[in-house]
PDB file of C-alpha atoms in Angstrom:
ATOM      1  CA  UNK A   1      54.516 -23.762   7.849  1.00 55.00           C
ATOM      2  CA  UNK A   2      55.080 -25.162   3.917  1.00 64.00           C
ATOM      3  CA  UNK A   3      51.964 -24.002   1.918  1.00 71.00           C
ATOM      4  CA  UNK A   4      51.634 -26.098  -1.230  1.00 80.00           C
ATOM      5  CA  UNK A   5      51.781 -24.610  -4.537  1.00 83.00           C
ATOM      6  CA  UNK A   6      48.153 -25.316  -5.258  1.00 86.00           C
ATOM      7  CA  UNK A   7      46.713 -23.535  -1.776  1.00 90.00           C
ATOM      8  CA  UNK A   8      48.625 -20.692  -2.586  1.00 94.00           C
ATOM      9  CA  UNK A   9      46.833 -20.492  -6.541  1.00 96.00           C
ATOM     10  CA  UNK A  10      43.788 -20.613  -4.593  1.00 96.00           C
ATOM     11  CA  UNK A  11      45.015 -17.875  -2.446  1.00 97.00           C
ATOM     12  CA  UNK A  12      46.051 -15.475  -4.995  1.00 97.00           C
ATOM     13  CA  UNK A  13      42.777 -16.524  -7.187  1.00 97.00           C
ATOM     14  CA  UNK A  14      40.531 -15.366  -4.303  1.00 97.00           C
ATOM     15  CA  UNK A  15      42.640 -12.454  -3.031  1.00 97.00           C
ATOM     16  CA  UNK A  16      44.511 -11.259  -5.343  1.00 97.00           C
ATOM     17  CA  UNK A  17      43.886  -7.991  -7.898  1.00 96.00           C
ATOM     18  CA  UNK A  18      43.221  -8.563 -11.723  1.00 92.00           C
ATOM     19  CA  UNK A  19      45.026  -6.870 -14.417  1.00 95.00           C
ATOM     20  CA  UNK A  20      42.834  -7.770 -17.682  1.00 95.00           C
ATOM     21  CA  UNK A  21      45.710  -8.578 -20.560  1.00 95.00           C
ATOM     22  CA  UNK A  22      43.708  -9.396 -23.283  1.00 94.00           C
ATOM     23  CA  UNK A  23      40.612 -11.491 -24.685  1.00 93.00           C
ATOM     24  CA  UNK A  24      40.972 -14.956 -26.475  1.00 90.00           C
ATOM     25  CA  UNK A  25      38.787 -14.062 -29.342  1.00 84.00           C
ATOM     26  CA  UNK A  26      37.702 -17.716 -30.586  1.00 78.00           C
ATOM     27  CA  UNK A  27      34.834 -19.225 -29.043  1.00 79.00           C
ATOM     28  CA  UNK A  28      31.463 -18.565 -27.990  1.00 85.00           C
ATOM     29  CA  UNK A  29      31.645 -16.470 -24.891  1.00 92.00           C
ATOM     30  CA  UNK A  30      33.785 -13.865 -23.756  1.00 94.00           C
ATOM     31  CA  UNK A  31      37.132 -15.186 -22.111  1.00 96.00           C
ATOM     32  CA  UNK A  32      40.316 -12.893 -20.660  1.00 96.00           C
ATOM     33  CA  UNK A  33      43.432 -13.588 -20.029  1.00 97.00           C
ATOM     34  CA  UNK A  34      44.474 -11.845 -17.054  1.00 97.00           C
ATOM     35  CA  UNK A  35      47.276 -11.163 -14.389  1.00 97.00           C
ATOM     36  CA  UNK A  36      46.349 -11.449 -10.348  1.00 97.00           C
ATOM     37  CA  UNK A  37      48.560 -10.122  -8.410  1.00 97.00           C
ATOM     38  CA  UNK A  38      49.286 -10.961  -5.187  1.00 97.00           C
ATOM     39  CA  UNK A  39      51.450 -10.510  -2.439  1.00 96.00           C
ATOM     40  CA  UNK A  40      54.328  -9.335  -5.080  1.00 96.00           C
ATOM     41  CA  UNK A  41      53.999 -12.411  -7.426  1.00 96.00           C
ATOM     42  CA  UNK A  42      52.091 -11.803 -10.530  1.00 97.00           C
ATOM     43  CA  UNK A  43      49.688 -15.035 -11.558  1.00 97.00           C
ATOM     44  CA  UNK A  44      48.593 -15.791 -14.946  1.00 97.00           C
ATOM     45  CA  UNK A  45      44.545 -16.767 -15.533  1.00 98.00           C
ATOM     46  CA  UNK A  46      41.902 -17.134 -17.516  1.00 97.00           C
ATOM     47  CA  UNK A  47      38.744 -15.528 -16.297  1.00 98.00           C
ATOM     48  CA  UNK A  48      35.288 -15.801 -18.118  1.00 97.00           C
ATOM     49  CA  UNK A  49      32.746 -13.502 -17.115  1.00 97.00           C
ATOM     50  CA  UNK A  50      28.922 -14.572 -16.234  1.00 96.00           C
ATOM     51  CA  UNK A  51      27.143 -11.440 -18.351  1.00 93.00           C
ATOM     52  CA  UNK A  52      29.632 -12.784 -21.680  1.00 94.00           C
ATOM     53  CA  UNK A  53      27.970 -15.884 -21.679  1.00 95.00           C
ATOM     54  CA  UNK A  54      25.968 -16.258 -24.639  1.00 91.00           C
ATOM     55  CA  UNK A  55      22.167 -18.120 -23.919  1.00 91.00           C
ATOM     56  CA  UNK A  56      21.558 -21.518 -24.741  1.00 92.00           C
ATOM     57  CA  UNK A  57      18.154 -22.837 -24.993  1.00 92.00           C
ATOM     58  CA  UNK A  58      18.854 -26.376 -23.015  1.00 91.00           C
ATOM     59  CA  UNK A  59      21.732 -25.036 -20.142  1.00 96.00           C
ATOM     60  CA  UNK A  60      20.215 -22.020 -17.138  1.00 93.00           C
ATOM     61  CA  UNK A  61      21.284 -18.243 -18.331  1.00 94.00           C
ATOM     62  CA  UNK A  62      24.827 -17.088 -16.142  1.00 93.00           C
ATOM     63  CA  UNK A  63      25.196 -20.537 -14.922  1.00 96.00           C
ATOM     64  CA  UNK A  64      28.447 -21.601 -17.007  1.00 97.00           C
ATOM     65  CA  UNK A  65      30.802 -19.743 -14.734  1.00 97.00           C
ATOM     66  CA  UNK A  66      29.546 -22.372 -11.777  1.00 97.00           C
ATOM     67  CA  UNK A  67      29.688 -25.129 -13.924  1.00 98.00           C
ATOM     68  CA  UNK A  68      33.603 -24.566 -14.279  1.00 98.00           C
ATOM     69  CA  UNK A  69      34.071 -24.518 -10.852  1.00 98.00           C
ATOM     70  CA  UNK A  70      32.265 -27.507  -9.938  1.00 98.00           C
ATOM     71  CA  UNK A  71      34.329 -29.666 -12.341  1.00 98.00           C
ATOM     72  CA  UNK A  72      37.106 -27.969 -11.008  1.00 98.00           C
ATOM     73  CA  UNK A  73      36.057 -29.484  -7.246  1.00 98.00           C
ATOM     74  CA  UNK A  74      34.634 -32.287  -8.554  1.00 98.00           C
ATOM     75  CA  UNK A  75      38.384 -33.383 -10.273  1.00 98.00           C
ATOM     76  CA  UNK A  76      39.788 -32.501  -6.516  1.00 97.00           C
ATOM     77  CA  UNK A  77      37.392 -34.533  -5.015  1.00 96.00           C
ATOM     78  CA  UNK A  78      37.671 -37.478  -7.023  1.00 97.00           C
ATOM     79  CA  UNK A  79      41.468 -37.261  -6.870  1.00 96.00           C
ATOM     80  CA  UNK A  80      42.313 -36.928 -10.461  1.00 97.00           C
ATOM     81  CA  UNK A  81      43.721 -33.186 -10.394  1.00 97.00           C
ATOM     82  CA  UNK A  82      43.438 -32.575 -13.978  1.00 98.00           C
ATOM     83  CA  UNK A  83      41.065 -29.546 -13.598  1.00 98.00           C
ATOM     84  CA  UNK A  84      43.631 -26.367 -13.341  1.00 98.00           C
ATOM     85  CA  UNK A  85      42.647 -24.142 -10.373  1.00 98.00           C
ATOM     86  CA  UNK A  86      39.009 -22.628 -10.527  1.00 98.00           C
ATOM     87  CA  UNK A  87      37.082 -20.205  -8.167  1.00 98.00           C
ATOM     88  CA  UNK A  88      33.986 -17.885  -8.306  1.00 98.00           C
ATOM     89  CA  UNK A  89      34.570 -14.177  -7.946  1.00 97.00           C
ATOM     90  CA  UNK A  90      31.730 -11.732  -7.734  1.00 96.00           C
ATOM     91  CA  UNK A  91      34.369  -8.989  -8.208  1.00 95.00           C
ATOM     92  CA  UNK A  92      36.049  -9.100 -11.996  1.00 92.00           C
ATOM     93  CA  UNK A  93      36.427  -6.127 -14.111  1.00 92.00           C
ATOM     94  CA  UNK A  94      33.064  -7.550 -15.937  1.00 94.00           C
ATOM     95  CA  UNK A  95      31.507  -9.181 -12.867  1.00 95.00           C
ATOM     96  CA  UNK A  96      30.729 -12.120 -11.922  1.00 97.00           C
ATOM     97  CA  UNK A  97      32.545 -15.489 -13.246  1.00 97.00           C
ATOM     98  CA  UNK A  98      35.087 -18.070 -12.773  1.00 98.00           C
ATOM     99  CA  UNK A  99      38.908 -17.769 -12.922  1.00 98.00           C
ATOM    100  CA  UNK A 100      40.838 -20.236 -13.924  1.00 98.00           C
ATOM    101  CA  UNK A 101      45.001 -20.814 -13.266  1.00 98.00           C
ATOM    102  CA  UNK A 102      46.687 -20.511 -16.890  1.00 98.00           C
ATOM    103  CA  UNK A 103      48.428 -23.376 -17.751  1.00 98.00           C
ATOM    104  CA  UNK A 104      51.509 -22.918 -20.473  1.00 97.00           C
ATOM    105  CA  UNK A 105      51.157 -25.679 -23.202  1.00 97.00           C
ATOM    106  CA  UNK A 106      52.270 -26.653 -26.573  1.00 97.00           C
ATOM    107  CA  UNK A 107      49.055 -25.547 -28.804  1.00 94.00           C
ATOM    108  CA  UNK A 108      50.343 -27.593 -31.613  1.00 96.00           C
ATOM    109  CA  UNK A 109      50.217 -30.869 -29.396  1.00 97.00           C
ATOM    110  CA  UNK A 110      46.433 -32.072 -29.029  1.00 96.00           C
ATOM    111  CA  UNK A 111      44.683 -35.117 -28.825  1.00 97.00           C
ATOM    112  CA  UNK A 112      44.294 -35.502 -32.765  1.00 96.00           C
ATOM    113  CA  UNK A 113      48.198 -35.937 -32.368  1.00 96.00           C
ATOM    114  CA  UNK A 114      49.051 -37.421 -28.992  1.00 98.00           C
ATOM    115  CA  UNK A 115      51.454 -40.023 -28.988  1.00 98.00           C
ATOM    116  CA  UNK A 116      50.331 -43.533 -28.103  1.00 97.00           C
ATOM    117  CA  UNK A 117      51.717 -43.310 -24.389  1.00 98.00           C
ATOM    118  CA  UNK A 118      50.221 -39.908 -23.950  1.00 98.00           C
ATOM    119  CA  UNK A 119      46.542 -41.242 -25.683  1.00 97.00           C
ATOM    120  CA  UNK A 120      46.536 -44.249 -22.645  1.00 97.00           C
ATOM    121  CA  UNK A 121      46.921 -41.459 -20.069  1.00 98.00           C
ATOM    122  CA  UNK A 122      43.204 -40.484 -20.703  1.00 98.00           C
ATOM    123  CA  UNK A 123      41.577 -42.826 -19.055  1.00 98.00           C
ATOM    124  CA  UNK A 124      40.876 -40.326 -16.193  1.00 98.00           C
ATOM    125  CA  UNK A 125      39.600 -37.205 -18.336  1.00 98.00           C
ATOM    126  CA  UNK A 126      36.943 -40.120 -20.335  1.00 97.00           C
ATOM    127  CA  UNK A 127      35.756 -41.557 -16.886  1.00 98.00           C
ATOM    128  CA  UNK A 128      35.837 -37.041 -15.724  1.00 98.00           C
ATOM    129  CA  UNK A 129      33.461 -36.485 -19.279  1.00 98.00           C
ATOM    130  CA  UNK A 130      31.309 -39.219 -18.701  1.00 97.00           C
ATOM    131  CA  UNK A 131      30.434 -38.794 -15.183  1.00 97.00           C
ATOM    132  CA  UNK A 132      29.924 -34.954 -15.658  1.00 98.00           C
ATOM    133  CA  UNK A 133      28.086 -35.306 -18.960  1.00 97.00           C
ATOM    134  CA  UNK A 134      30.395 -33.038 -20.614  1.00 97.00           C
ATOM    135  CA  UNK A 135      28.708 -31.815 -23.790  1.00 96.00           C
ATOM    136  CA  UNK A 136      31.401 -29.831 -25.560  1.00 94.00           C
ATOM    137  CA  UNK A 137      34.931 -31.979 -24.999  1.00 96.00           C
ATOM    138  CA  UNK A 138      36.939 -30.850 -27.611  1.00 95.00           C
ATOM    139  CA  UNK A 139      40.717 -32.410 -28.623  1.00 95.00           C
ATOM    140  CA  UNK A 140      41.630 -28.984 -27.866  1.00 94.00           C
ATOM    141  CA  UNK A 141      40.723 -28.996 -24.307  1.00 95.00           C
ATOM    142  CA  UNK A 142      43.232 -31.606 -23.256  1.00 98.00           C
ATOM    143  CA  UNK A 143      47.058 -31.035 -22.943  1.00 98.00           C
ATOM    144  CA  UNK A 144      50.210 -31.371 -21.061  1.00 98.00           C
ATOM    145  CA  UNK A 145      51.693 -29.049 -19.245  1.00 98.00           C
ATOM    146  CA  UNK A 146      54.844 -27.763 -20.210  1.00 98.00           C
ATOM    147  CA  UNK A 147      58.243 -28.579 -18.293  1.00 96.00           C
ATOM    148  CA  UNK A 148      56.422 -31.184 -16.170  1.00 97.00           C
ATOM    149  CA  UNK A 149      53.920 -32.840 -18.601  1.00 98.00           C
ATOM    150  CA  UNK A 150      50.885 -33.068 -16.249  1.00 98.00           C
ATOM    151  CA  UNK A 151      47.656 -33.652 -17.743  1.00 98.00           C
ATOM    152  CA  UNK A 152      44.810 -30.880 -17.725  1.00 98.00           C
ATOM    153  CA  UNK A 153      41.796 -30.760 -19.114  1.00 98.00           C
ATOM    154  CA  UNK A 154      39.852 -27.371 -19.379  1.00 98.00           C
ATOM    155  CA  UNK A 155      36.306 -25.735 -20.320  1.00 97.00           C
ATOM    156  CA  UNK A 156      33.705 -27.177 -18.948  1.00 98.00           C
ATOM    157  CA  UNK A 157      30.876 -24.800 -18.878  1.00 97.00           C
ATOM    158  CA  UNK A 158      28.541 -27.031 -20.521  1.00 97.00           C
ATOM    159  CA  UNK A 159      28.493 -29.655 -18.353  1.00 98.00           C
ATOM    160  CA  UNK A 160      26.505 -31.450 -15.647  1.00 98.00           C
ATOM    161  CA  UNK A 161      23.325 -31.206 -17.223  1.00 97.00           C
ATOM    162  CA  UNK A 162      20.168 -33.423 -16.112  1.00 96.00           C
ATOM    163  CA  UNK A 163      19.498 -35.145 -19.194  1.00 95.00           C
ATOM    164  CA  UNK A 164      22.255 -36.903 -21.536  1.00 94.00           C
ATOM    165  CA  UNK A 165      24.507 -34.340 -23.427  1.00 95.00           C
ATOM    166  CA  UNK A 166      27.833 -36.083 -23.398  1.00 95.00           C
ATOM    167  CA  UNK A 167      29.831 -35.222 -26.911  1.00 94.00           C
ATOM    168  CA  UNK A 168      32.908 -35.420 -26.983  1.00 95.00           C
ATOM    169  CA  UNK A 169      36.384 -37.068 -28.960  1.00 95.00           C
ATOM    170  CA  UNK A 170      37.299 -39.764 -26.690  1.00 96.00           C
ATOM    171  CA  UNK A 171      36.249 -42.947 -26.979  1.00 95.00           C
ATOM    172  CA  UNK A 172      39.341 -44.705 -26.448  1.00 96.00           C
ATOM    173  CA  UNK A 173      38.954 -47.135 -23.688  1.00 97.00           C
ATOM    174  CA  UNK A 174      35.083 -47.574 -24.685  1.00 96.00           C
ATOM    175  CA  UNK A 175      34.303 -51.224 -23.674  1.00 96.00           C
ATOM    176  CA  UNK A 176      37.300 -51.496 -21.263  1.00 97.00           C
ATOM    177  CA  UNK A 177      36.733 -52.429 -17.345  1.00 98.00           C
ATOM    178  CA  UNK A 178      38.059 -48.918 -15.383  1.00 98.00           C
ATOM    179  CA  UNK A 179      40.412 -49.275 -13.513  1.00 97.00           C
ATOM    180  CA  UNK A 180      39.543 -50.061  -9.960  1.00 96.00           C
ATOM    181  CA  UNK A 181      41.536 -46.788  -8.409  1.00 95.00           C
ATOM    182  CA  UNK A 182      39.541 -44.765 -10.602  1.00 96.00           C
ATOM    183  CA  UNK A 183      36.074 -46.795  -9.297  1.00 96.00           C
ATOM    184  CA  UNK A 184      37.302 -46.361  -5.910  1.00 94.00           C
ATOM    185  CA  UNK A 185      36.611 -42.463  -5.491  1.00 90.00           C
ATOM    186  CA  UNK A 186      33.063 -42.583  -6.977  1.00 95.00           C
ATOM    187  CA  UNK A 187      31.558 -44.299  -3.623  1.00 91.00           C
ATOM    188  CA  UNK A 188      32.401 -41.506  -1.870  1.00 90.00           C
ATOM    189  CA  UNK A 189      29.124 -39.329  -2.807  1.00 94.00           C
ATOM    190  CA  UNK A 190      27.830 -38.457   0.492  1.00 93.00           C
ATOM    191  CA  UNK A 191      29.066 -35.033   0.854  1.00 95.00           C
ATOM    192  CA  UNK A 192      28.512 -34.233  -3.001  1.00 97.00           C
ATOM    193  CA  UNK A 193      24.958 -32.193  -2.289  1.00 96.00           C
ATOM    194  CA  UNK A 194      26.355 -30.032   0.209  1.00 97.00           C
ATOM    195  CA  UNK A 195      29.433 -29.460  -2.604  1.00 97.00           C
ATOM    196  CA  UNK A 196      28.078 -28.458  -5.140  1.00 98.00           C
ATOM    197  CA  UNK A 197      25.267 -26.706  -3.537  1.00 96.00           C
ATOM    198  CA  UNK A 198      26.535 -23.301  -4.983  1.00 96.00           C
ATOM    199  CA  UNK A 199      27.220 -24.638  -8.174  1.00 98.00           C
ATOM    200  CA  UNK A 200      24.674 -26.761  -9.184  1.00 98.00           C
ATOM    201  CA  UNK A 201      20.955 -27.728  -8.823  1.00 97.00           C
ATOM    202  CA  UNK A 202      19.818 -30.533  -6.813  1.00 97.00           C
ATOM    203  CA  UNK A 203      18.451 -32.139 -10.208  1.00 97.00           C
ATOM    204  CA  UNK A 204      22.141 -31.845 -11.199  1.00 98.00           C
ATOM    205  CA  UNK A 205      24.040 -33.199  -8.422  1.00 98.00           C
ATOM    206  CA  UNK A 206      21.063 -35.962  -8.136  1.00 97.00           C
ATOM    207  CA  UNK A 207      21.813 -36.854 -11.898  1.00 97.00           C
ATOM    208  CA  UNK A 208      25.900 -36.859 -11.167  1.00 98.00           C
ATOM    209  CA  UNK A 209      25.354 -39.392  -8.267  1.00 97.00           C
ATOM    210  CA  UNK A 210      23.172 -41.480 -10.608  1.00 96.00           C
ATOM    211  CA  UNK A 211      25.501 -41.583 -13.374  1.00 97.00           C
ATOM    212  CA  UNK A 212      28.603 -42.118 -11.060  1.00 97.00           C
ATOM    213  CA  UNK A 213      26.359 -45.167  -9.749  1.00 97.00           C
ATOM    214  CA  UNK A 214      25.916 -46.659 -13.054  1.00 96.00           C
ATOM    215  CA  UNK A 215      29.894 -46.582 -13.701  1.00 97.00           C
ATOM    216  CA  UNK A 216      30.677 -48.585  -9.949  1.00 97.00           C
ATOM    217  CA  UNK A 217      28.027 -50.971 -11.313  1.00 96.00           C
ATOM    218  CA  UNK A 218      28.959 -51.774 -14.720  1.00 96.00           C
ATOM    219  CA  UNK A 219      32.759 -51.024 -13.890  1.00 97.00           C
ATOM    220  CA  UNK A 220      32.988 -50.283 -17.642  1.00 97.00           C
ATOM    221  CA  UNK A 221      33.690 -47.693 -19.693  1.00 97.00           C
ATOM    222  CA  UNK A 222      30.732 -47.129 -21.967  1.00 94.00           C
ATOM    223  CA  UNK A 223      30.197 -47.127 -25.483  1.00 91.00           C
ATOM    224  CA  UNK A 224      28.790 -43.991 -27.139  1.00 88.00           C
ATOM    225  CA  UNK A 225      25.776 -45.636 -28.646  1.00 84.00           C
ATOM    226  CA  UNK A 226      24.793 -47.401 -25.102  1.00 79.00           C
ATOM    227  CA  UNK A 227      24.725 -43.955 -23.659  1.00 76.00           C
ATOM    228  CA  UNK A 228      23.311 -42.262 -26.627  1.00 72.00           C
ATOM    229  CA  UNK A 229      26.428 -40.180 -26.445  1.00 68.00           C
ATOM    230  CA  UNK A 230      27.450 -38.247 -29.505  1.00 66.00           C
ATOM    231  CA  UNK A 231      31.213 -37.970 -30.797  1.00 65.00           C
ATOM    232  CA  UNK A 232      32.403 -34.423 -31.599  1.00 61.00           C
ATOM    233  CA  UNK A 233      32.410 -33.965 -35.364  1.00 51.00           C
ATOM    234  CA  UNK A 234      34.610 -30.962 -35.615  1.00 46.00           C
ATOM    235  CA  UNK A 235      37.680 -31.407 -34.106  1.00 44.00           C
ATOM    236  CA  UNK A 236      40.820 -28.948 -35.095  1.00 43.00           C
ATOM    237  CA  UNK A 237      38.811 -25.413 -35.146  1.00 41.00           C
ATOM    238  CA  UNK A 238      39.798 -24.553 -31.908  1.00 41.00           C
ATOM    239  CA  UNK A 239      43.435 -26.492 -31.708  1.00 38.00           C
ATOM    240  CA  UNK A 240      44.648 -22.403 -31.504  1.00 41.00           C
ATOM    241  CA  UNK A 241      41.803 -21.332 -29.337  1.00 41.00           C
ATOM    242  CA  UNK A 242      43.925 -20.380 -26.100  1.00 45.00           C
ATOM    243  CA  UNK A 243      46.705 -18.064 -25.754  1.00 44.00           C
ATOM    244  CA  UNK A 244      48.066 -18.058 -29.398  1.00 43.00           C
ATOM    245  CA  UNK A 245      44.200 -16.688 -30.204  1.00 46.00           C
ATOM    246  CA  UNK A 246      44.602 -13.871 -27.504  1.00 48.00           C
ATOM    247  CA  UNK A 247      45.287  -9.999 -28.458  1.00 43.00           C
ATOM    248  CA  UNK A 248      47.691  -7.759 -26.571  1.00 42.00           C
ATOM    249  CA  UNK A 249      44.495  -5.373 -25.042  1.00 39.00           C
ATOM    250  CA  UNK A 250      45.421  -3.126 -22.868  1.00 40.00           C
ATOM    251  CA  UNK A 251      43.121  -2.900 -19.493  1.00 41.00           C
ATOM    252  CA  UNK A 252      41.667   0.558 -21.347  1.00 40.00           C
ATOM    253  CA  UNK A 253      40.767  -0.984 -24.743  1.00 43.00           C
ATOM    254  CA  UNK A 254      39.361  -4.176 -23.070  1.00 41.00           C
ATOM    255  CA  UNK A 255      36.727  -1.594 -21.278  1.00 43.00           C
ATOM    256  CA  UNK A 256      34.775  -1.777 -24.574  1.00 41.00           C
ATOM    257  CA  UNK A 257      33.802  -5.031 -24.004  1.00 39.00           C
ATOM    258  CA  UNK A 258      32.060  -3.963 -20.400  1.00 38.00           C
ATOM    259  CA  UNK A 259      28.868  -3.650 -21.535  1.00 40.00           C
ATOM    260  CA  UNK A 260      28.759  -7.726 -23.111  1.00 40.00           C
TER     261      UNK A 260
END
């Protein structure tokens, strides 16, 4: 039997061994890059570890980690696929946290300069922010894929909150109607408790039904001020913030950070 490329990510994410390579040392919480091996074939990911996550007063301590993967299952379920692979493991070499399949990308090619084409392929990651109330989406947390040019968006550990936090650079198709195979998914909420039950609080999964509700109803892509939405006012500091960020640790000098 064929296994697709994708079940076998999830394989190696969930079975495999880590080899910590390094830390990306921009942003707010500690992030690794790291190798999983498995079964002979070495896999590139990014794993961020619950105890690195620095508090914030309005989102649940060590929660982040669960937030990634339930945009990560959310972007399956919806059909999209622009979430790279994510899982929970309880067993990284600083705990608990979310690992996430590195994608290779041109760091130098963001959404500040997309070309025009590339800009009207967003209308799935806007629709993806605004149902998940994502509160941090940066133009450096969109990109294409090298060789095949697929669309990914990443980070979203502050996300899926109760009340309205949704910041974020794209406002493109505000006041357009979505299209209808983008409205079709969004019905299909029944088994969205039981989903995210791991992830997420029932407030939380009550509040993504409601706002995935309000989209099949208006059928519109919102404006920021009839959401109270805020746009993101600093866009290029973390254009580098991946892999060109990330120092060549070896697993021994990245034990120093075991105690964050």
């Amino acid at each position: 039997m064929n296994t697709s490329p994708i079940t076998k990510i999830q394989t190696a994410l969930t079975l495999g061994t880590y080899e910590l390579k390094g830390q990306f040392m921009l942003g707010s919480n500690y992030t690794f890059f790291v190798d999983v091996h498995y079964e002979g074939v070495e896999y590139p990911a990014v794993y961020k570890p619950c105890k690195g996550e620095q508090p914030l007063w309005d989102f649940p301590d060590n929660t982040l980690a669960q937030r990634e993967v339930a945009a990560y299952l959310l972007s399956e379920q919806l059909g999209l696929h622009i979430v790279p692979v994510t899982i929970l493991r309880e067993d990284g070499p600083h705990g608990r946290g979310s690992l996430q399949q590195y994608i290779e990308y041109d760091v130098d090619y963001h959404y500040f300069n997309f070309t025009e084409d590339d800009k009207n392929l967003l209308q799935p990651v806007m629709l993806f922010d605004i149902l998940i109330n994502n509160a941090d989406r940066k133009g450096s947390h969109i990109f294409f894929e090298n060789d095949t040019h697929k669309l990914y968006a990443i980070d979203h550990g502050v996300c899926f909150h109760e009340e309205n936090k949704l910041r974020t650079v794209i406002w493109d198709f505000a006041g357009q109607a979505i299209p209808d195979e983008l409205l079709a998914s969004l019905s299909q909420t029944d088994n969205w408790p039981s989903l995210f039950e791991s992830y997420l609080s029932p407030g939380e999964v009550t509040a993504l039904k409601r706002r995935a509700e309000k989209l099949l109803t208006s059928k519109v892509y919102p404006r920021a001020r009839e959401i109270g939405a805020r746009f993101h006012t600093h866009p290029y500091n973390q254009i580098r913030l991946r892999k060109s960020a990330l120092t060549n640790k070896s697993h021994e000098d990245s034990k120093k950070t075991s105690e964050v």
